[in-house]
Structures are given as structure tokens and as C-alpha cells.
Amino acid sequence: MSEPRWLNETELRAWTGFLETSDLLHRMVEQQLREVGGVTTVQYDILHRLNESPEKRLCMTDLAERLVSSRSGITYQVAQLEKAGLLRREDAPDDERRVLAAITEKGRRVLETTAPGHVEAVRAGLLDSLTPDQVAQLAAIMDATRARLRDTVQLHPPRKARSR
Amino acid sequence: MSEPRWLNETELRAWTGFLETSDLLHRMVEQQLREVGGVTTVQYDILHRLNESPEKRLCMTDLAERLVSSRSGITYQVAQLEKAGLLRREDAPDDERRVLAAITEKGRRVLETTAPGHVEAVRAGLLDSLTPDQVAQLAAIMDATRARLRDTVQLHPPRKARSR
DNA sequence: GCGGTTTGCTTCGAATTCGAAGCACTGATG
DNA sequence: CATCAGTGCTTCGAATTCGAAGCAAACCGC
């Protein structure tokens, strides 16, 4: 086992900066969404996915895949959103097992009233701190990293484990 | 209220890429630390802070400030780490109210055995996907963003709230 | 020194997340 | 059809996080 290649000063700044920034950004956005729309980031994300889907509805598993969370987590949050009247649960017509989450008019209104401030928060927290060049650099960097991570990171353990 | 400045394609890539990447990276690192050291990211972070402090010990509030978490969260995690024998709680000699967390020999060993793999995970997940130029760009971008966010984001509500 | 405020930490209850296990339906196989 | 594996979702218990409230020690003004 060879000596590990420790991080040099720049690498360390990139890494710790990334950690702290992502944490701060997340908190900032959470705060803004909470105040203006009364929803959490996860809930906003769910509503957003539903709204951008052509049918304005998605089944639970599809939702869980698009977001990062587990199926049981989606069940919980969809229940919260249903209680709040921001979405409706429907049985899928073709498959009795499936449950569809469909955004309601009220849910759409929450998105509409929240989105502008959300975008502003993203600008204030991230984009406005950067030059246009840096924004482009960041986009490229994230594309590269994301592509690699998607292949590497195993999100949920397979159901009936049978690796390879 | 003017029309919001929606994100253009590059800005959107930067933002969503950042969100997804930070999530994936966090999971990846979490997985690695769990497997090799049997600790969570938060716990690793606590041990790391203790170890890099000159006295090898910090009081709870200082810990909470360095990490991002709340004081009660630190209480919980320090209790977990103490149960595992990775740190010891001591009364501060000069101030009866304070509790110091001091890393133990066992805790130091966990850091030593975990650190190389941790660094490798960071490289594999982030740095290896980038050119040296991009690493430098990322560091600069994170510096700029972090500086601004530190001033903007209010981490914990003031104790005796007295706004303005 | 004394009373009131502040500070440091813990305890409590609520919210959220996860994976494992369970239930119900589907679809393939004979 | 009858069976049986696979799929979609929910329920459960455990872990973690937070803020509010509570407790004790320390500090400040007099």
C-alpha cells in the first residue's frame, strides 16, 4: 500500500470550499422556500418535477428516481403534500399497483409564486458571486463530475441482490 | 414586481449540476467512510477537527461553529462517538459550564486508517474528473461563493431574538 | 458580595430520512 | 387457469437533525 497522495493547497480549497458552499447554499434556498412558499426544498422539487412532466403527474417510483430519495421517503413527502392540498394521489388506470401524484391548481400556484424568489436566491447565493466566465466554467466542471459520479455511485442497493 | 430573470441554459446547468453533484459526492464519501471506518461523515468531521486542533480537544460550541450543525446535534454525535470510544468528554478546568471533547488514541487510529481512502474517494469523485485548470477554477469559484454566503446566510437564529 | 443577565450544554419532542419487511397486483410459465 | 417470481407502494422502527426550553455556572453592575 503506497503513501496516499494528499491534497495540495488548491485541491483542498476546491474540496472544502465545495463542501461548505453546498451546505450554505442549501440552507439559503431552504430558508427562502420556507418563507415564501411554505414548502421545503424536497417538496418544491417534487412539485417542480410533476409540473414539468407532460401529464402533470408521475408515479411514485419515477419520482423517487428523478429526485434522489428512497421510495419510502417519497411516500412520506407525497403524503405531506397531499395533506397540504398541493397534489392529489390517483390510481393509475392501467396498473392497479401504481399510484400517481398529480399536481393540483393550488400546487401550481405555489410554484408560480415561489419560483421567482427561488431563482433570485440562486442568483444571489451562487451566480451573482461569479463572472460569466466562471459560471460557464462551473457548468462544465459540474457536467464532467456529474457524468462520472452517476456511473460510480450506487444509489440504492438492488432489490434482490444479484451483483454483476 | 418585474419579470424574474430566468436562468439561461448555462446558468441552469451550473445550478442543477451543482445540486446533483453535491448530493452524489456526499453519498459517495459517506459510503466510503462507513465501510472503511465505520463512521459517518459528520463523525469523521468531528474527529478531524479535534485532531487538527492544537490541544486535540475542543468544547462543544466551538465544534458546532466549525461544523455547521446545531449545538444539540453536536451533543448527540459526541455522545455517539464517546460510546464508540473515539473521544472522551472532559470538564474544562477553567469553566465549569464547558465540556471538552478530546480525541482518544482509538479515535486517532480511525482517522489514520480512514484518511487515505477518504482522500482517494475525493479524488475519484471530484478531482480526477477535472483538469488541473478546472481544479483551480473550482477553488476560485468556491472561494468567491463561500465568502459571499458566509455573510448572507444566517445559520442559527440569535438566542435572545431582537431583530434589527 | 448580590441579583439579573448571559453563556454553555443537555433534554425534549417534532420532523425527516432510510432500509427491511410486508401487502397487493402483474405477468410469465406451464 | 394456477403458480410463483417480480414490481409498486406503504408501514415500521431506527437514526439523525433541529429549535425551544431548561439548568447550571459565570459575568456584570452596583
XYZ file of C-alpha atoms in Angstrom, chain B:
164
model
C -42.777 43.371 -9.383
C -40.763 42.865 -12.538
C -40.492 39.742 -14.589
C -37.921 37.450 -12.956
C -34.663 36.919 -14.789
C -34.928 33.216 -15.508
C -31.800 31.170 -15.735
C -30.282 30.729 -19.147
C -29.063 27.348 -20.281
C -25.564 27.679 -18.851
C -26.768 29.018 -15.518
C -29.239 26.201 -15.259
C -26.571 23.627 -15.959
C -24.333 25.198 -13.340
C -27.071 25.199 -10.731
C -28.657 21.803 -11.263
C -25.244 20.301 -11.814
C -24.098 21.715 -8.546
C -27.108 20.328 -6.715
C -26.855 16.850 -8.125
C -23.099 16.677 -7.858
C -23.023 17.724 -4.243
C -25.617 15.131 -3.428
C -23.822 12.338 -5.246
C -20.460 13.297 -3.815
C -21.857 13.331 -0.337
C -23.295 9.863 -0.761
C -20.104 8.528 -2.203
C -17.977 9.834 0.620
C -20.476 8.673 3.193
C -20.388 5.179 1.750
C -16.618 5.025 1.797
C -16.281 6.285 5.359
C -18.926 3.899 6.574
C -17.305 0.879 5.022
C -13.737 1.567 5.977
C -14.001 3.419 9.260
C -17.488 2.672 10.495
C -18.187 6.369 10.953
C -20.459 8.879 9.276
C -19.267 11.997 7.520
C -20.309 14.117 10.460
C -18.401 11.923 12.859
C -15.322 11.910 10.679
C -15.548 15.653 10.511
C -15.734 15.959 14.280
C -12.738 13.699 14.798
C -10.827 15.582 12.152
C -11.475 18.947 13.779
C -10.466 17.649 17.160
C -7.297 16.151 15.779
C -6.203 19.257 13.949
C -6.798 21.483 16.949
C -3.565 22.194 18.847
C -4.838 20.785 22.150
C -6.508 17.801 20.459
C -9.733 18.886 22.114
C -12.498 21.424 21.601
C -15.536 22.494 23.547
C -18.983 21.751 22.206
C -19.807 25.223 20.991
C -16.536 25.597 19.118
C -17.193 22.280 17.456
C -20.703 23.311 16.494
C -19.384 26.509 14.984
C -16.713 24.812 12.922
C -19.092 22.231 11.610
C -22.376 23.617 10.530
C -24.612 21.748 12.848
C -26.625 22.913 15.828
C -25.435 22.604 19.397
C -27.904 19.876 20.179
C -26.747 17.960 17.136
C -23.196 18.083 18.425
C -24.313 16.838 21.812
C -25.873 13.857 20.120
C -22.952 12.985 17.886
C -20.369 13.472 20.602
C -22.370 11.070 22.732
C -22.272 8.536 19.904
C -18.552 8.948 19.461
C -17.958 8.648 23.165
C -19.921 5.397 23.256
C -17.698 4.147 20.454
C -14.615 5.182 22.427
C -13.327 7.536 19.752
C -13.345 10.555 22.008
C -13.539 11.375 25.680
C -15.560 14.106 27.342
C -13.763 16.197 29.914
C -14.740 19.117 32.076
C -12.945 22.282 31.177
C -10.572 23.211 34.015
C -11.282 26.930 33.882
C -15.024 26.986 33.191
C -17.362 24.532 34.841
C -20.015 25.017 32.177
C -17.870 23.883 29.313
C -17.431 20.330 28.154
C -14.387 19.429 26.132
C -14.316 16.646 23.594
C -10.862 15.105 23.369
C -9.930 12.611 20.680
C -8.660 9.289 22.010
C -5.926 7.069 20.710
C -8.596 4.866 19.177
C -10.142 7.889 17.514
C -6.797 8.870 16.087
C -6.345 5.370 14.735
C -9.715 5.582 12.982
C -8.629 8.809 11.347
C -5.334 7.311 10.280
C -6.838 4.230 8.739
C -9.680 6.135 7.119
C -7.946 9.204 5.786
C -6.112 7.664 2.813
C -9.256 6.063 1.434
C -11.132 9.253 2.113
C -8.703 11.270 0.068
C -8.871 8.691 -2.676
C -12.659 8.939 -2.697
C -12.464 12.698 -3.033
C -10.078 12.323 -5.927
C -12.132 9.653 -7.615
C -15.376 11.519 -7.146
C -14.302 15.045 -7.890
C -10.711 15.911 -8.666
C -9.909 13.118 -11.101
C -12.792 14.186 -13.309
C -11.202 17.586 -13.784
C -8.146 19.057 -15.450
C -5.678 20.877 -13.195
C -7.001 24.121 -14.641
C -10.512 23.173 -13.690
C -9.469 22.327 -10.149
C -8.001 25.804 -9.831
C -11.137 27.321 -11.330
C -13.320 25.380 -8.935
C -11.243 26.546 -5.979
C -11.572 30.155 -7.075
C -15.295 29.811 -7.681
C -15.856 28.253 -4.284
C -13.799 30.930 -2.590
C -15.906 33.649 -4.160
C -19.200 31.981 -3.402
C -18.305 30.946 0.084
C -17.211 34.412 1.064
C -20.478 35.891 -0.017
C -22.616 33.162 1.504
C -20.947 33.389 4.881
C -22.154 36.952 5.195
C -25.583 36.302 3.796
C -26.808 33.088 5.326
C -27.962 33.248 8.867
C -27.036 29.910 10.347
C -28.740 29.853 13.694
C -31.378 32.266 14.905
C -29.974 34.587 17.558
C -30.538 33.395 21.073
C -32.474 36.236 22.539
C -34.114 37.280 19.325
C -34.066 41.017 18.943
C -34.232 41.717 15.272
C -32.862 44.878 13.656
